[in-house]
Short mmCIF file of C-alpha atoms in Angstrom, two decimals:
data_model
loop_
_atom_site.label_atom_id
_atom_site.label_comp_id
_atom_site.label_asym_id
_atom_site.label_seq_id
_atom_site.Cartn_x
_atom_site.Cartn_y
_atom_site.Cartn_z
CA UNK A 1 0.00 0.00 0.00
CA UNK A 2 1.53 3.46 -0.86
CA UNK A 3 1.77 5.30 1.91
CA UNK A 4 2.81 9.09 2.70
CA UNK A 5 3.17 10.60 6.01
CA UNK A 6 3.77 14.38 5.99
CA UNK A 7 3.51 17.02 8.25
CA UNK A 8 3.65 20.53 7.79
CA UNK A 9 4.37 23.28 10.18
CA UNK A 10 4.93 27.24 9.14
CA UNK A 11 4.36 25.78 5.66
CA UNK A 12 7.22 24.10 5.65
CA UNK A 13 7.19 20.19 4.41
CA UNK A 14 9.34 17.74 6.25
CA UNK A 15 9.13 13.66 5.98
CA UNK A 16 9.43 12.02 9.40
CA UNK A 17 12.44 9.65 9.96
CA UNK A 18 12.74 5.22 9.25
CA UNK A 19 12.06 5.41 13.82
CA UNK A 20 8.40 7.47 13.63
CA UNK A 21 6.65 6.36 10.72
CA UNK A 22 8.35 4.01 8.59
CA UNK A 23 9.75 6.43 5.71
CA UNK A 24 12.82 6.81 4.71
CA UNK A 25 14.57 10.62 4.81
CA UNK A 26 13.74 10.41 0.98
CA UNK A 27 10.07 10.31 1.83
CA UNK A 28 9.55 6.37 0.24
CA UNK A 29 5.91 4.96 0.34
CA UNK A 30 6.79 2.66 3.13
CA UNK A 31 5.23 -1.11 2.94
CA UNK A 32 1.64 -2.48 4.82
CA UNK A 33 3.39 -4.46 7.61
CA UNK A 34 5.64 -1.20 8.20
CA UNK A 35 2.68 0.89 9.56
CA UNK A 36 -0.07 -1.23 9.97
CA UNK A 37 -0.76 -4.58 11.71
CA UNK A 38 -3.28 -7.39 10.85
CA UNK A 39 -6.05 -6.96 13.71
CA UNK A 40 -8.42 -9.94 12.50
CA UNK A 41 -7.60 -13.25 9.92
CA UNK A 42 -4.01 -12.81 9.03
CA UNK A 43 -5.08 -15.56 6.49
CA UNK A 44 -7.49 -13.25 4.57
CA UNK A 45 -5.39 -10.07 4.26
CA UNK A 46 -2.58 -10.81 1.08
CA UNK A 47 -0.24 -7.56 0.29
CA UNK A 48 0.16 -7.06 -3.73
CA UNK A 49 2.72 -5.02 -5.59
CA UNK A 50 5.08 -5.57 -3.16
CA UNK A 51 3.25 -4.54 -0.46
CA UNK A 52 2.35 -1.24 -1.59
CA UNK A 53 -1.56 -2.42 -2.16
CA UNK A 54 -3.51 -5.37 -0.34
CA UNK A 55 -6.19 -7.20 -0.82
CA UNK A 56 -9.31 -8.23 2.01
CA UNK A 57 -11.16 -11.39 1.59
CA UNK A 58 -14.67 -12.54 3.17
CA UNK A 59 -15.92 -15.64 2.89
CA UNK A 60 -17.64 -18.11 5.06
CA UNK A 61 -15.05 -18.69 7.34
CA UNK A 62 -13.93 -14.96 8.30
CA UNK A 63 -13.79 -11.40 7.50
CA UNK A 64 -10.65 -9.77 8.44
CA UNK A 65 -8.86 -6.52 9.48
CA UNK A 66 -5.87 -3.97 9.99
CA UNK A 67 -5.00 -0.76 12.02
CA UNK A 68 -2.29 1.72 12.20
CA UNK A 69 0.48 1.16 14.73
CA UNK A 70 0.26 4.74 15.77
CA UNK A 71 -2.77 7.10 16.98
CA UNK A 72 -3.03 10.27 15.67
CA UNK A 73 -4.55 13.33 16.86
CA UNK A 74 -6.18 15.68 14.20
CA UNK A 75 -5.26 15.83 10.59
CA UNK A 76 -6.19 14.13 7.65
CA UNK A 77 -6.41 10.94 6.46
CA UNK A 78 -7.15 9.15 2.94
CA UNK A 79 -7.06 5.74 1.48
CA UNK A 80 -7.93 4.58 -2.42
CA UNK A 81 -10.18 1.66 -2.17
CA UNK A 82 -11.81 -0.46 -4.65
CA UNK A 83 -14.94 -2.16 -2.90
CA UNK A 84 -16.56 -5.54 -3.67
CA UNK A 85 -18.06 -5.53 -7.35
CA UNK A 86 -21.45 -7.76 -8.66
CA UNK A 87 -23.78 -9.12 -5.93
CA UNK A 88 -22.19 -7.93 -2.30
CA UNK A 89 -25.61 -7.70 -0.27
CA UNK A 90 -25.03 -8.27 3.22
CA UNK A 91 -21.36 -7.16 3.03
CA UNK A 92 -19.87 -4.05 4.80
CA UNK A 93 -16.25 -2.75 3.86
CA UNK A 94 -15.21 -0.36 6.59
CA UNK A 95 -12.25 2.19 6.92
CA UNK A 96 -12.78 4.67 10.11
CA UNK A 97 -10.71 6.71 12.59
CA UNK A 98 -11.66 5.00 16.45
CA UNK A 99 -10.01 6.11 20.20
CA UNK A 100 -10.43 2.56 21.26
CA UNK A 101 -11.66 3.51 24.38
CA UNK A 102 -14.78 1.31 25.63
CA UNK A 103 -16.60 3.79 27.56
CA UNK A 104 -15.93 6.86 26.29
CA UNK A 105 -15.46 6.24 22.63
CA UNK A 106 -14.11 8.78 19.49
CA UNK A 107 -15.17 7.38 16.36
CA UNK A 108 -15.76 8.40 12.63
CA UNK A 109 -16.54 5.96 10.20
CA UNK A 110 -17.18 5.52 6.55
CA UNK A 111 -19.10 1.82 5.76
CA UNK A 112 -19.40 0.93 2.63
CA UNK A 113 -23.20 -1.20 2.28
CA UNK A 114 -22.71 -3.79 -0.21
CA UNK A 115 -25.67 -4.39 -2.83
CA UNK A 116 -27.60 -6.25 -5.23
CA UNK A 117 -26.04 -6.29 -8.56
CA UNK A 118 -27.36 -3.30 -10.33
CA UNK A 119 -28.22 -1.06 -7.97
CA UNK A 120 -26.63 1.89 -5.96
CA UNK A 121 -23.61 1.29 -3.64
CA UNK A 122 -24.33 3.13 -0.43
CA UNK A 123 -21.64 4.88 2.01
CA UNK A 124 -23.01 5.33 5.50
CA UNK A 125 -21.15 7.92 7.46
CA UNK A 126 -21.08 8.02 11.69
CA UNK A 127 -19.72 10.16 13.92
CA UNK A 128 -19.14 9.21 18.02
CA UNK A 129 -18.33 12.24 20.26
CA UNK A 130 -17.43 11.73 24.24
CA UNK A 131 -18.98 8.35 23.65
CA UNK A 132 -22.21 8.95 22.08
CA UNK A 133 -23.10 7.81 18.38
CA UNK A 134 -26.29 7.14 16.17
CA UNK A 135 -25.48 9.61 14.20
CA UNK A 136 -26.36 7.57 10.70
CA UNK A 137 -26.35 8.96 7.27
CA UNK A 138 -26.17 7.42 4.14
CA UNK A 139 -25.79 8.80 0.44
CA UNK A 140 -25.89 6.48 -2.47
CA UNK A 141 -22.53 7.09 -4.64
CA UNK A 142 -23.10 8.70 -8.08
CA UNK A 143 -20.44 6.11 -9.20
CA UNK A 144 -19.60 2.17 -9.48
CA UNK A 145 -16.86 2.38 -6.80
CA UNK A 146 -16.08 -1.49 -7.20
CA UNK A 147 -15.14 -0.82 -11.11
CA UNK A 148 -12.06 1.56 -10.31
CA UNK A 149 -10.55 3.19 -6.97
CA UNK A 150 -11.70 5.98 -5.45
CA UNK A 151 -10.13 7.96 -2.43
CA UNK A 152 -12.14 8.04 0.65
CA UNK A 153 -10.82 10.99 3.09
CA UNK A 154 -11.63 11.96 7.03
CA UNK A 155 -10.88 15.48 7.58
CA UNK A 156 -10.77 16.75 11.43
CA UNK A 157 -9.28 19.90 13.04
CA UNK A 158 -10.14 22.18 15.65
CA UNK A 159 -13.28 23.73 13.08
CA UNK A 160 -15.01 20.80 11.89
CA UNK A 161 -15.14 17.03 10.61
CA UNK A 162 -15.50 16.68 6.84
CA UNK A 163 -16.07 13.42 5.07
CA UNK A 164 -15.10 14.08 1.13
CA UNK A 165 -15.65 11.06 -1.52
CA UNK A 166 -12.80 11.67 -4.27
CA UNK A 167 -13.38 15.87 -4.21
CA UNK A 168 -16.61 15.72 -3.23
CA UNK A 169 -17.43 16.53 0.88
CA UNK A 170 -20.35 14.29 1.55
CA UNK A 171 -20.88 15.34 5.11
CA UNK A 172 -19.62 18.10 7.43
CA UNK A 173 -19.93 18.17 11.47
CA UNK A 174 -19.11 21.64 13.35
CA UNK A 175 -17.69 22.35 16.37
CA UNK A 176 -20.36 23.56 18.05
CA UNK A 177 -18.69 22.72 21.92
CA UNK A 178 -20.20 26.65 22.61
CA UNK A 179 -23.33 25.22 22.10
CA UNK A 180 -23.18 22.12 24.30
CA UNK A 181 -22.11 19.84 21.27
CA UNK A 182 -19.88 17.35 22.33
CA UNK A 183 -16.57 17.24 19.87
CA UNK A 184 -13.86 14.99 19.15
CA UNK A 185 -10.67 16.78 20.21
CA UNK A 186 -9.63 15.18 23.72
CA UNK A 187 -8.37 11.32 22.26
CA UNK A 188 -6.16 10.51 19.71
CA UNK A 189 -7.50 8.05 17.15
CA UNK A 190 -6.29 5.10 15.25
CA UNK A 191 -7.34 4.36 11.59
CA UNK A 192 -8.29 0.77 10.85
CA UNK A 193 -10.65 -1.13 7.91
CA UNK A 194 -12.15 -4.31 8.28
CA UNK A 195 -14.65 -6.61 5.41
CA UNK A 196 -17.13 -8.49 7.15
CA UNK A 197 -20.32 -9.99 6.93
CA UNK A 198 -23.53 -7.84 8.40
CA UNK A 199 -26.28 -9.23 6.51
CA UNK A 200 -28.68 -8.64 9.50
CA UNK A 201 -28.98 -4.55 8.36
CA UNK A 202 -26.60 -3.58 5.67
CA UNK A 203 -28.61 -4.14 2.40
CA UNK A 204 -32.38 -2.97 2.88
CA UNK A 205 -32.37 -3.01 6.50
CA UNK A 206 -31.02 -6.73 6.46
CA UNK A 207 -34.03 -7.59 4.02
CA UNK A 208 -31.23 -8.67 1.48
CA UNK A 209 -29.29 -11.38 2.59
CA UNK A 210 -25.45 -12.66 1.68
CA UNK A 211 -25.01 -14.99 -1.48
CA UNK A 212 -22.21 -17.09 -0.42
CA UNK A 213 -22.59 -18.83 -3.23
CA UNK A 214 -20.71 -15.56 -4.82
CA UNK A 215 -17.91 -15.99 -2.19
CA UNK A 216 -15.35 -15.20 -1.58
CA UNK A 217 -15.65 -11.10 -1.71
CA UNK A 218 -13.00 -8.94 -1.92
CA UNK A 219 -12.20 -5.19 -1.42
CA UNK A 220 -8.54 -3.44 -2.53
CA UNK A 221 -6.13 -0.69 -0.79
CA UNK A 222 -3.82 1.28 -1.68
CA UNK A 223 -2.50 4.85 -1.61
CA UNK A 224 -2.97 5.70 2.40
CA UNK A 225 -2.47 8.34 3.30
CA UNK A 226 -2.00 10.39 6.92
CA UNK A 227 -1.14 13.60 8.24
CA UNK A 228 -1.77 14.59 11.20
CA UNK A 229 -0.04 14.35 14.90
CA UNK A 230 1.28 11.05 15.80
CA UNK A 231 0.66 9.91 19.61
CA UNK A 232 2.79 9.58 21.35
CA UNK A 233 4.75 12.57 19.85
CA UNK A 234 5.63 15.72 20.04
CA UNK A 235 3.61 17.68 23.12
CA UNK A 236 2.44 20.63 21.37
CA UNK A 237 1.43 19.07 18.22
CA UNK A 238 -1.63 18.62 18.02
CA UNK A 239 -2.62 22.65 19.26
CA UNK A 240 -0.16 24.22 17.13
CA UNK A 241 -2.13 26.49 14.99
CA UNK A 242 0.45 26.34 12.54
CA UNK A 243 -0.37 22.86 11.12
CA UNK A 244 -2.26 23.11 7.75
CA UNK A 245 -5.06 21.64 8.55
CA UNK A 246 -6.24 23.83 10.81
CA UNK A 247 -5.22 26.92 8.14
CA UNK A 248 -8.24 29.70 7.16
CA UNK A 249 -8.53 27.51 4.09
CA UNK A 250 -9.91 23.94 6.25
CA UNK A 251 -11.82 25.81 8.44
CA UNK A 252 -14.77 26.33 6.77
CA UNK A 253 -15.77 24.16 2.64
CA UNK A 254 -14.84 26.80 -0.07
CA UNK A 255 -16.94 27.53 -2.49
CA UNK A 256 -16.77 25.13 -5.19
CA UNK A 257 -17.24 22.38 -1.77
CA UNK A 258 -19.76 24.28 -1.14
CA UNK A 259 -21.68 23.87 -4.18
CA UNK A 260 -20.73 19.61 -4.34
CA UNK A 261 -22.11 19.49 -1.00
CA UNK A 262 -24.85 20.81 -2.01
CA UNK A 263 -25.37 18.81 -4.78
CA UNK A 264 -24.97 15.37 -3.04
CA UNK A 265 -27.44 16.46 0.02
CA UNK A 266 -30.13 17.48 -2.38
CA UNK A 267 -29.82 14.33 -4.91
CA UNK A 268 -27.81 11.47 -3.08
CA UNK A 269 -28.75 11.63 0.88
CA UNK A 270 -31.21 8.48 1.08
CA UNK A 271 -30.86 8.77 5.30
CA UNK A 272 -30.50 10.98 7.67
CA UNK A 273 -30.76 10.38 11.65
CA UNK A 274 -31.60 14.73 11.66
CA UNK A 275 -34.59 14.16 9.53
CA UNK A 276 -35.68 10.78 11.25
CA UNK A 277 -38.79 11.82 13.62
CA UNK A 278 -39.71 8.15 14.59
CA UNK A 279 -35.75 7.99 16.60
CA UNK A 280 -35.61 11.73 17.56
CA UNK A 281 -38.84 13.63 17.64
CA UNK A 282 -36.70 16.53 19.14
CA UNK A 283 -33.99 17.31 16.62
CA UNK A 284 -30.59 16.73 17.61
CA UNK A 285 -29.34 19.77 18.31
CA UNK A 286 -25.77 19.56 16.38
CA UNK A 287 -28.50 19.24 13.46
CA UNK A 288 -29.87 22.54 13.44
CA UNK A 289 -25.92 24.20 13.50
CA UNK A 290 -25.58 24.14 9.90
CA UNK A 291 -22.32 23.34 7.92
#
């Protein structure tokens, strides 16, 4: 998997040594097994092109999964993936940031809800703040994202959470902590991905079961990407205002964001927990903040 780490402070761009990340001082992608670790079914995770790109595999016997070595605290991160193509109903391919903390948990997740051949792949988004979730939407991609890869990115500073498909942002949560919102800032995160089998609610509610007969299913990585602050690392990291993403330019979408977010909320949102009366006859206050 090709991977870049990069941090950038007073706009100036500097690779972090072989002992932090795994990159060389010439800035090399660095191999999978450099920065990540197999979490679940060693077995069902193969690296490709030297280890620059891997490969998960679901079948009957196991899903499987990976994490960074290292938690980060704010930043970006960004991984090409090419999900399972034809009849993946009942599948889930995952890649989220989590705190892996049990009672207090940070998490922001993209899940990718496998289908019936033929119709729309759908990309449910979550967010978890000081331990509280079911925060659900989902948006049915424009796209066939098992025919080609297409880069999935988490952005999160001190401003707001953006979730961007390719160039498009897809969803955007404020800070609103003035307000009473709880915000993920306290706990650094880990990135991880998993493939496994959720045919209980991830096509139709769980109406649409698994095929096995069209095991095994596979999804592909490569290109990952993170900056941000690694933890443990350098104490004032993480609230140095210095650090790109938390320039004038990430604070807020610019315009032409502006207008793509607009455009996916008025013709691809298919769920959203705001707009679901029957689970929140109040509306969630982070809902009425705006982007």
């Amino acid at each position: 998997m090709a991977m870049s780490y990069q941090i950038r402070n007073s706009g100036v761009f500097f690779f972090l040594c072989v002992l932090l990340f795994g990159v060389s001082a010439l800035g090399r992608p660095a191999t999978f097994l450099q920065d990540f670790h197999v979490t679940w079914s060693d077995s069902h995770i193969k690296q490709l092109d030297q280890g620059r790109a891997i490969q998960l595999r679901l079948d009957q016997s196991s899903g499987c999964g990976f994490a960074s070595k290292v938690k980060y605290m704010f930043g970006r991160v960004s991984m090409k993936i090419k999900l399972v193509p034809g009849d993946s109903a009942g599948t889930v391919t995952a890649f989220y940031l989590n705190s892996d903390t049990n009672y207090v948990r940070d998490e922001l997740d993209f899940e990718f809800l496998g289908n019936r051949t033929g119709q729309p792949y759908t990309v449910q988004t979550n967010i978890y703040a000081h331990g509280k979730g079911d925060r659900e939407q989902r948006v049915n991609l424009w796209f066939d994202p098992a025919a080609d890869f297409h880069t999935y990115s988490i952005l999160w500073n001190h401003h707001h959470i953006v979730f961007y498909v390719d160039d498009f942002p897809i969803r955007v949560y404020k800070n609103n902590e003035a307000r009473g919102i709880p915000y993920p800032k306290m706990q650094a995160m880990g990135v991880y991905s998993t493939l496994w089998e959720a045919d209980n609610w991830a096509t139709r509610g769980g109406l649409e079961k698994i095929d096995w007969s069209k095991a095994p299913f596979y999804a592909y990585y490569k290109d990952f990407n993170i900056e941000g602050c690694a933890v443990p690392g350098p104490a004032n990291c993480a609230s140095n205002p210095s650090n790109w993403w938390e320039g004038a330019a990430y604070q807020a979408l610019n315009s032409i964001e502006a207008r793509r977010y607009r455009w996916v909320r008025l013709n691809h949102v298919i769920y959203d927990y705001c707009k679901d009366k029957s689970r929140f006859p109040v509306t969630p206050p982070e809902c009425l903040a705006g982007i």
